[in-house]
Amino acid sequence: MKIVIAGSGAMGCFLGSKLYEQGNEVLLVDNWVDHVKTIQEKGLEIIDDNGSHVDLIKSSLPKESKGEFDLLIILTKAMQTTDMMKSCQHLINENTYILTLQNGLGNIDILEKFVPREKLIAGVTTFGSNLLGPGKIKSLGSGIIQMMQIDGIDSPMLNNINKAFTDANIDCTICDDVMKSIWTKVTINCVLNPLCSVMGTTISDISKYEGIQDLYDNLISEIIAVAKAENILLDEEKIKSMLTDLFNPSVCGNHIPSMLQDIQNGRETEIEFLNGTIIKLGKKHNIITPSNNQIYHLVKILEKKAS
Ligand code: NAD
């Protein structure tokens, strides 16, 4: 398959390298000049549990990228989707499918402005990856992908993409309710990311506080109410159990969530597409969201201070 990764940072390089190693033709597109140049000159270095290896994979700036692709996987941060899609128009044609595995709410609405609904696939991934520097990533262990074509069709291309991931040893499934998967992941992100960002520390540090569940219960209840108003029925018990596992001090390790990494690096965060969107949708449905509102503004203060 000919695949372009639009936004080749931590997650884009990770998935791009997996698909490349399985024999797909992959182009990593990114606008970070040093990163692209390093990959062009030395390849992409991947550090994982087995050590380190280098993939001699193609990389390009958007304006210098060429070719026509079967699949474009968009993996910018949510607030960068519009700019990325504008600069990748020449890489897609009427047969190209677009897959988003980004976090947050609203990515599908943005992508629908650029491609017809029947070419749009959305999903979630629980894989983790860190960008260590230009041309260098660290894979953070195992995970899964769940995805679905937005129009609900089980197309041959959707199955080809599923096979490409599976062949690359990625645990991928085609699900029948991707919006529920996206909202479930959003709920987790709306808890973990802003709490660690506001406290300026790791999940592991936060998990040691015995009152942690009291802290996030209201955030979850508000999100579940807003989701319900949007016709998404979330499984509250499942989400709470996922959070209990994530906040288990013996397993959660010293991971710094991406939102805190963004604040530490003076970058904009995905808060507008997480708690920010919950607040907006709450207003639309007359549902009050005071806990999400409070944490949203605290993150905005940090964002402003760091920029
Ligand atoms: P990242 O910031 O590491 O990568 C995004 C890349 O996009 C950057 O390299 C940036 O230079 C590039 N970019 C941004 N705007 C661009 C533009 N207009 N043109 C060209 N390149 C552009 O982000 P990430 O951690 O890889 O996350 C990507 C998405 O995946 C996010 O929605 C994130 O929440 C989600 N996600 C990340 C992880 C993870 O572990 N990293 C896990 C699950 C989901």
Short mmCIF file of C-alpha atoms and ligand atoms in Angstrom, two decimals:
data_model
loop_
_atom_site.label_atom_id
_atom_site.label_comp_id
_atom_site.label_asym_id
_atom_site.label_seq_id
_atom_site.Cartn_x
_atom_site.Cartn_y
_atom_site.Cartn_z
CA MET A 1 0.00 0.00 0.00
CA LYS A 2 1.21 3.58 -0.65
CA ILE A 3 0.81 5.46 2.61
CA VAL A 4 1.55 9.07 3.54
CA ILE A 5 1.79 10.01 7.20
CA ALA A 6 0.61 13.61 7.54
CA GLY A 7 2.22 14.81 10.75
CA SER A 8 5.19 12.57 11.48
CA GLY A 9 5.90 13.27 15.12
CA ALA A 10 5.87 10.72 17.93
CA MET A 11 2.87 8.65 16.83
CA GLY A 12 3.20 9.25 13.06
CA CYS A 13 6.81 8.01 13.03
CA PHE A 14 5.90 5.03 15.21
CA LEU A 15 3.03 3.80 13.00
CA GLY A 16 4.81 4.87 9.80
CA SER A 17 7.87 2.80 10.72
CA LYS A 18 5.76 -0.27 11.56
CA LEU A 19 3.97 -0.08 8.20
CA TYR A 20 7.26 0.59 6.36
CA GLU A 21 8.96 -2.42 8.00
CA GLN A 22 6.13 -4.61 6.71
CA GLY A 23 6.88 -3.61 3.11
CA ASN A 24 4.45 -0.74 2.52
CA GLU A 25 5.67 2.34 0.66
CA VAL A 26 5.60 5.04 3.34
CA LEU A 27 6.31 8.77 3.18
CA LEU A 28 6.66 10.71 6.45
CA VAL A 29 5.50 14.30 5.88
CA ASP A 30 6.24 16.94 8.50
CA ASN A 31 7.04 20.66 8.61
CA TRP A 32 9.80 20.37 11.23
CA VAL A 33 12.83 20.99 8.99
CA ASP A 34 15.54 19.43 11.24
CA HIS A 35 13.44 16.31 11.79
CA VAL A 36 12.78 15.78 8.07
CA LYS A 37 16.43 16.49 7.16
CA THR A 38 17.73 14.04 9.78
CA ILE A 39 15.43 11.27 8.52
CA GLN A 40 16.46 12.00 4.92
CA GLU A 41 20.18 11.89 5.76
CA LYS A 42 20.40 9.25 8.50
CA GLY A 43 17.05 7.49 8.62
CA LEU A 44 14.57 7.31 11.51
CA GLU A 45 15.93 5.86 14.76
CA ILE A 46 13.43 3.85 16.78
CA ILE A 47 14.12 2.84 20.38
CA ASP A 48 11.98 0.06 21.78
CA ASP A 49 12.17 -2.85 24.23
CA ASN A 50 14.51 -4.68 21.86
CA GLY A 51 17.05 -1.85 21.66
CA SER A 52 17.48 0.60 18.82
CA HIS A 53 17.24 0.32 15.05
CA VAL A 54 17.17 2.66 12.07
CA ASP A 55 14.61 2.66 9.24
CA LEU A 56 15.71 4.24 5.96
CA ILE A 57 12.25 5.65 5.35
CA LYS A 58 11.33 8.53 3.03
CA SER A 59 10.51 11.89 4.59
CA SER A 60 9.58 15.25 3.18
CA LEU A 61 8.31 18.73 3.96
CA PRO A 62 4.68 19.18 2.82
CA LYS A 63 5.59 21.57 -0.01
CA GLU A 64 8.30 19.22 -1.32
CA SER A 65 6.24 16.04 -1.05
CA LYS A 66 5.16 14.24 -4.22
CA GLY A 67 3.14 11.21 -5.20
CA GLU A 68 -0.35 9.82 -5.01
CA PHE A 69 -1.33 7.64 -2.10
CA ASP A 70 -3.88 4.95 -1.24
CA LEU A 71 -4.02 6.12 2.34
CA LEU A 72 -3.23 9.30 4.25
CA ILE A 73 -2.94 8.85 8.02
CA ILE A 74 -3.30 12.19 9.78
CA LEU A 75 -1.35 12.36 13.01
CA THR A 76 -0.85 16.00 13.77
CA LYS A 77 -2.18 17.35 17.05
CA ALA A 78 -5.91 18.14 16.67
CA MET A 79 -5.41 21.93 16.39
CA GLN A 80 -3.01 21.40 13.45
CA THR A 81 -5.37 19.29 11.32
CA THR A 82 -6.68 22.12 9.11
CA ASP A 83 -3.22 23.46 8.19
CA MET A 84 -1.87 19.97 7.57
CA MET A 85 -4.79 19.03 5.29
CA LYS A 86 -4.44 22.29 3.34
CA SER A 87 -0.79 21.52 2.64
CA CYS A 88 -1.44 17.86 1.68
CA GLN A 89 -4.16 18.38 -0.95
CA HIS A 90 -1.79 17.47 -3.79
CA LEU A 91 -1.10 14.04 -2.22
CA ILE A 92 -4.69 12.83 -2.29
CA ASN A 93 -6.99 11.95 -5.18
CA GLU A 94 -10.57 10.64 -5.43
CA ASN A 95 -9.38 7.14 -4.43
CA THR A 96 -7.35 8.13 -1.36
CA TYR A 97 -8.71 7.16 2.05
CA ILE A 98 -7.98 9.33 5.10
CA LEU A 99 -7.52 7.76 8.54
CA THR A 100 -7.43 9.84 11.74
CA LEU A 101 -6.13 8.28 14.93
CA GLN A 102 -5.83 11.64 16.69
CA ASN A 103 -7.09 12.29 20.19
CA GLY A 104 -9.93 14.69 20.91
CA LEU A 105 -13.37 15.62 19.55
CA GLY A 106 -13.90 17.48 16.28
CA ASN A 107 -11.22 15.94 14.05
CA ILE A 108 -13.81 14.18 11.88
CA ASP A 109 -15.77 17.44 11.34
CA ILE A 110 -12.59 19.17 10.17
CA LEU A 111 -11.60 16.32 7.84
CA GLU A 112 -15.07 16.23 6.27
CA LYS A 113 -14.31 19.69 4.85
CA PHE A 114 -11.47 18.16 2.84
CA VAL A 115 -12.62 14.67 1.85
CA PRO A 116 -15.94 12.95 1.15
CA ARG A 117 -17.41 11.06 4.09
CA GLU A 118 -17.11 7.70 2.31
CA LYS A 119 -13.33 8.09 2.21
CA LEU A 120 -13.01 8.89 5.90
CA ILE A 121 -11.95 6.37 8.55
CA ALA A 122 -11.65 7.27 12.23
CA GLY A 123 -10.19 5.39 15.11
CA VAL A 124 -8.35 5.43 18.39
CA THR A 125 -5.03 4.01 19.45
CA THR A 126 -3.68 3.15 22.87
CA PHE A 127 -0.10 2.87 21.62
CA GLY A 128 2.30 5.40 23.10
CA SER A 129 5.37 7.01 21.57
CA ASN A 130 7.73 9.85 22.48
CA LEU A 131 9.64 12.07 20.08
CA LEU A 132 13.15 12.28 21.57
CA GLY A 133 14.62 14.69 19.03
CA PRO A 134 14.99 15.12 15.27
CA GLY A 135 14.75 11.71 13.61
CA LYS A 136 14.46 9.78 16.90
CA ILE A 137 11.46 8.23 18.66
CA LYS A 138 10.88 5.91 21.59
CA SER A 139 8.04 3.41 21.44
CA LEU A 140 6.27 3.07 24.78
CA GLY A 141 5.13 -0.55 24.56
CA SER A 142 2.04 -2.33 23.33
CA GLY A 143 -1.41 -1.03 22.44
CA ILE A 144 -4.36 -1.47 20.12
CA ILE A 145 -6.10 0.33 17.26
CA GLN A 146 -9.89 0.36 16.83
CA MET A 147 -11.25 1.96 13.68
CA MET A 148 -14.34 2.27 11.51
CA GLN A 149 -15.29 3.88 8.21
CA ILE A 150 -17.40 6.93 9.10
CA ASP A 151 -20.24 5.97 6.76
CA GLY A 152 -20.39 2.54 8.43
CA ILE A 153 -19.43 0.65 5.25
CA ASP A 154 -17.11 -2.33 5.55
CA SER A 155 -15.16 -1.42 2.39
CA PRO A 156 -12.35 -3.49 0.83
CA MET A 157 -9.95 -0.62 1.60
CA LEU A 158 -10.92 -0.61 5.29
CA ASN A 159 -10.10 -4.33 5.37
CA ASN A 160 -6.81 -3.75 3.51
CA ILE A 161 -5.78 -1.15 6.09
CA ASN A 162 -6.75 -3.51 8.90
CA LYS A 163 -4.63 -6.23 7.27
CA ALA A 164 -1.68 -3.84 6.81
CA PHE A 165 -1.72 -3.02 10.54
CA THR A 166 -2.23 -6.66 11.56
CA ASP A 167 0.62 -7.81 9.29
CA ALA A 168 2.77 -5.16 10.99
CA ASN A 169 2.06 -6.86 14.35
CA ILE A 170 -0.32 -4.12 15.41
CA ASP A 171 -3.42 -5.32 17.24
CA CYS A 172 -6.08 -3.66 15.04
CA THR A 173 -9.82 -4.27 14.89
CA ILE A 174 -12.68 -2.84 12.86
CA CYS A 175 -15.29 -1.74 15.40
CA ASP A 176 -18.99 -0.96 14.94
CA ASP A 177 -19.26 2.16 17.10
CA VAL A 178 -16.14 4.26 16.69
CA MET A 179 -17.74 7.35 18.25
CA LYS A 180 -18.13 5.45 21.51
CA SER A 181 -14.44 4.44 21.35
CA ILE A 182 -13.41 8.03 20.60
CA TRP A 183 -15.52 9.46 23.45
CA THR A 184 -14.23 6.80 25.86
CA LYS A 185 -10.64 7.77 25.02
CA VAL A 186 -11.57 11.46 25.22
CA THR A 187 -12.95 10.91 28.73
CA ILE A 188 -9.69 9.28 29.84
CA ASN A 189 -7.67 12.08 28.21
CA CYS A 190 -9.88 14.76 29.80
CA VAL A 191 -8.85 13.36 33.19
CA LEU A 192 -5.22 12.31 32.81
CA ASN A 193 -3.88 15.10 30.63
CA PRO A 194 -5.14 18.21 32.45
CA LEU A 195 -4.64 16.79 35.96
CA CYS A 196 -0.99 15.94 35.27
CA SER A 197 -0.53 19.27 33.46
CA VAL A 198 -1.98 21.36 36.28
CA MET A 199 -0.01 19.43 38.90
CA GLY A 200 3.11 19.50 36.69
CA THR A 201 3.88 15.87 37.32
CA THR A 202 3.59 12.27 36.13
CA ILE A 203 0.62 9.90 36.31
CA SER A 204 2.64 7.86 38.81
CA ASP A 205 2.98 10.80 41.23
CA ILE A 206 -0.72 11.64 41.02
CA SER A 207 -1.72 8.01 41.48
CA LYS A 208 -0.15 7.93 44.96
CA TYR A 209 -2.79 10.36 46.29
CA GLU A 210 -5.61 8.33 47.88
CA GLY A 211 -8.28 10.93 47.05
CA ILE A 212 -7.60 10.74 43.31
CA GLN A 213 -10.99 9.24 42.43
CA ASP A 214 -12.89 12.02 44.28
CA LEU A 215 -10.88 14.43 42.16
CA TYR A 216 -11.93 13.01 38.81
CA ASP A 217 -15.43 11.60 39.47
CA ASN A 218 -17.16 14.91 38.68
CA LEU A 219 -15.16 15.40 35.48
CA ILE A 220 -16.36 11.99 34.29
CA SER A 221 -20.01 12.50 35.28
CA GLU A 222 -20.16 15.76 33.32
CA ILE A 223 -18.60 14.18 30.22
CA ILE A 224 -20.96 11.20 30.36
CA ALA A 225 -23.97 13.56 30.57
CA VAL A 226 -22.73 15.61 27.61
CA ALA A 227 -22.00 12.45 25.60
CA LYS A 228 -25.53 11.20 26.29
CA ALA A 229 -26.96 14.47 24.97
CA GLU A 230 -24.92 13.83 21.81
CA ASN A 231 -26.45 10.30 21.61
CA ILE A 232 -23.26 8.56 22.74
CA LEU A 233 -23.93 6.16 25.59
CA LEU A 234 -20.70 5.70 27.52
CA ASP A 235 -20.05 2.85 29.92
CA GLU A 236 -19.32 4.66 33.21
CA GLU A 237 -18.17 1.53 35.06
CA LYS A 238 -15.77 0.60 32.25
CA ILE A 239 -14.28 4.11 32.16
CA LYS A 240 -13.84 4.17 35.94
CA SER A 241 -12.22 0.75 35.87
CA MET A 242 -9.85 1.89 33.06
CA LEU A 243 -8.87 4.91 35.15
CA THR A 244 -8.36 2.76 38.25
CA ASP A 245 -5.96 0.60 36.18
CA LEU A 246 -4.21 3.66 34.72
CA PHE A 247 -3.79 5.16 38.20
CA ASN A 248 -2.45 1.92 39.68
CA PRO A 249 0.86 3.12 41.23
CA SER A 250 2.55 -0.23 40.65
CA VAL A 251 2.02 -0.15 36.85
CA CYS A 252 1.63 3.44 35.67
CA GLY A 253 5.34 4.35 35.58
CA ASN A 254 6.78 7.78 35.07
CA HIS A 255 4.92 8.70 31.89
CA ILE A 256 4.48 12.43 31.29
CA PRO A 257 1.22 12.93 29.34
CA SER A 258 1.56 14.76 26.03
CA MET A 259 -0.34 17.82 27.31
CA LEU A 260 2.24 18.39 30.03
CA GLN A 261 5.05 17.79 27.51
CA ASP A 262 3.47 20.45 25.28
CA ILE A 263 3.30 22.94 28.18
CA GLN A 264 6.89 22.19 29.16
CA ASN A 265 7.94 22.90 25.56
CA GLY A 266 5.91 26.12 25.28
CA ARG A 267 3.49 24.61 22.74
CA GLU A 268 -0.26 24.88 22.38
CA THR A 269 -2.10 21.86 23.89
CA GLU A 270 -5.11 19.82 22.70
CA ILE A 271 -7.25 21.18 25.60
CA GLU A 272 -9.75 22.89 23.21
CA PHE A 273 -10.48 19.49 21.62
CA LEU A 274 -10.84 17.79 25.02
CA ASN A 275 -12.36 19.58 28.04
CA GLY A 276 -12.87 22.72 25.90
CA THR A 277 -15.21 20.85 23.56
CA ILE A 278 -17.04 19.23 26.50
CA ILE A 279 -17.77 22.74 27.83
CA LYS A 280 -19.01 23.96 24.40
CA LEU A 281 -21.25 20.91 23.93
CA GLY A 282 -22.48 21.26 27.52
CA LYS A 283 -23.60 24.83 26.74
CA LYS A 284 -25.34 23.61 23.58
CA HIS A 285 -27.37 21.09 25.61
CA ASN A 286 -27.81 23.23 28.76
CA ILE A 287 -25.67 20.88 30.82
CA ILE A 288 -23.43 22.53 33.39
CA THR A 289 -19.79 21.39 33.38
CA PRO A 290 -18.12 23.22 36.31
CA SER A 291 -15.32 20.69 36.89
CA ASN A 292 -14.33 20.63 33.22
CA ASN A 293 -14.61 24.41 33.12
CA GLN A 294 -12.26 24.86 36.04
CA ILE A 295 -9.58 22.46 34.81
CA TYR A 296 -9.85 23.91 31.28
CA HIS A 297 -9.09 27.43 32.51
CA LEU A 298 -6.20 26.23 34.69
CA VAL A 299 -4.61 24.58 31.64
CA LYS A 300 -5.23 27.74 29.55
CA ILE A 301 -3.35 29.79 32.19
CA LEU A 302 -0.42 27.35 31.99
CA GLU A 303 -0.52 27.45 28.17
CA LYS A 304 -0.40 31.26 28.22
CA LYS A 305 2.37 31.35 30.80
CA ALA A 306 4.48 28.86 28.81
CA SER A 307 4.06 30.44 25.37
P1 NAD B 1 3.52 15.30 17.81
O1 NAD B 1 3.41 16.73 18.22
O2 NAD B 1 4.68 14.50 18.29
O3 NAD B 1 3.49 15.17 16.23
C1 NAD B 1 2.76 16.02 15.39
C2 NAD B 1 3.68 16.35 14.22
O4 NAD B 1 2.93 17.08 13.27
C3 NAD B 1 4.87 17.20 14.62
O5 NAD B 1 6.08 16.55 14.25
C4 NAD B 1 4.65 18.51 13.85
O6 NAD B 1 5.88 19.08 13.38
C5 NAD B 1 3.78 18.06 12.71
N1 NAD B 1 2.93 19.15 12.15
C6 NAD B 1 2.07 19.94 12.83
N2 NAD B 1 1.44 20.79 11.98
C7 NAD B 1 1.93 20.52 10.75
C8 NAD B 1 1.67 21.04 9.45
N3 NAD B 1 0.78 22.03 9.23
N4 NAD B 1 2.38 20.56 8.41
C9 NAD B 1 3.27 19.55 8.59
N5 NAD B 1 3.55 19.00 9.80
C10 NAD B 1 2.87 19.47 10.86
O7 NAD B 1 2.14 14.61 18.25
P2 NAD B 1 1.89 13.07 18.58
O8 NAD B 1 2.24 12.79 19.99
O9 NAD B 1 2.47 12.25 17.50
O10 NAD B 1 0.30 13.03 18.50
C11 NAD B 1 -0.41 13.07 17.28
C12 NAD B 1 -1.87 12.75 17.59
O11 NAD B 1 -1.96 11.42 18.12
C13 NAD B 1 -2.48 13.65 18.67
O12 NAD B 1 -3.83 13.84 18.45
C14 NAD B 1 -2.26 12.84 19.95
O13 NAD B 1 -3.14 13.20 21.00
C15 NAD B 1 -2.53 11.44 19.42
N6 NAD B 1 -1.91 10.37 20.19
C16 NAD B 1 -0.61 10.44 20.57
C17 NAD B 1 -0.04 9.40 21.30
C18 NAD B 1 1.40 9.42 21.71
O14 NAD B 1 1.80 8.56 22.53
N7 NAD B 1 2.25 10.28 21.17
C19 NAD B 1 -0.84 8.31 21.67
C20 NAD B 1 -2.16 8.26 21.23
C21 NAD B 1 -2.70 9.30 20.50
#
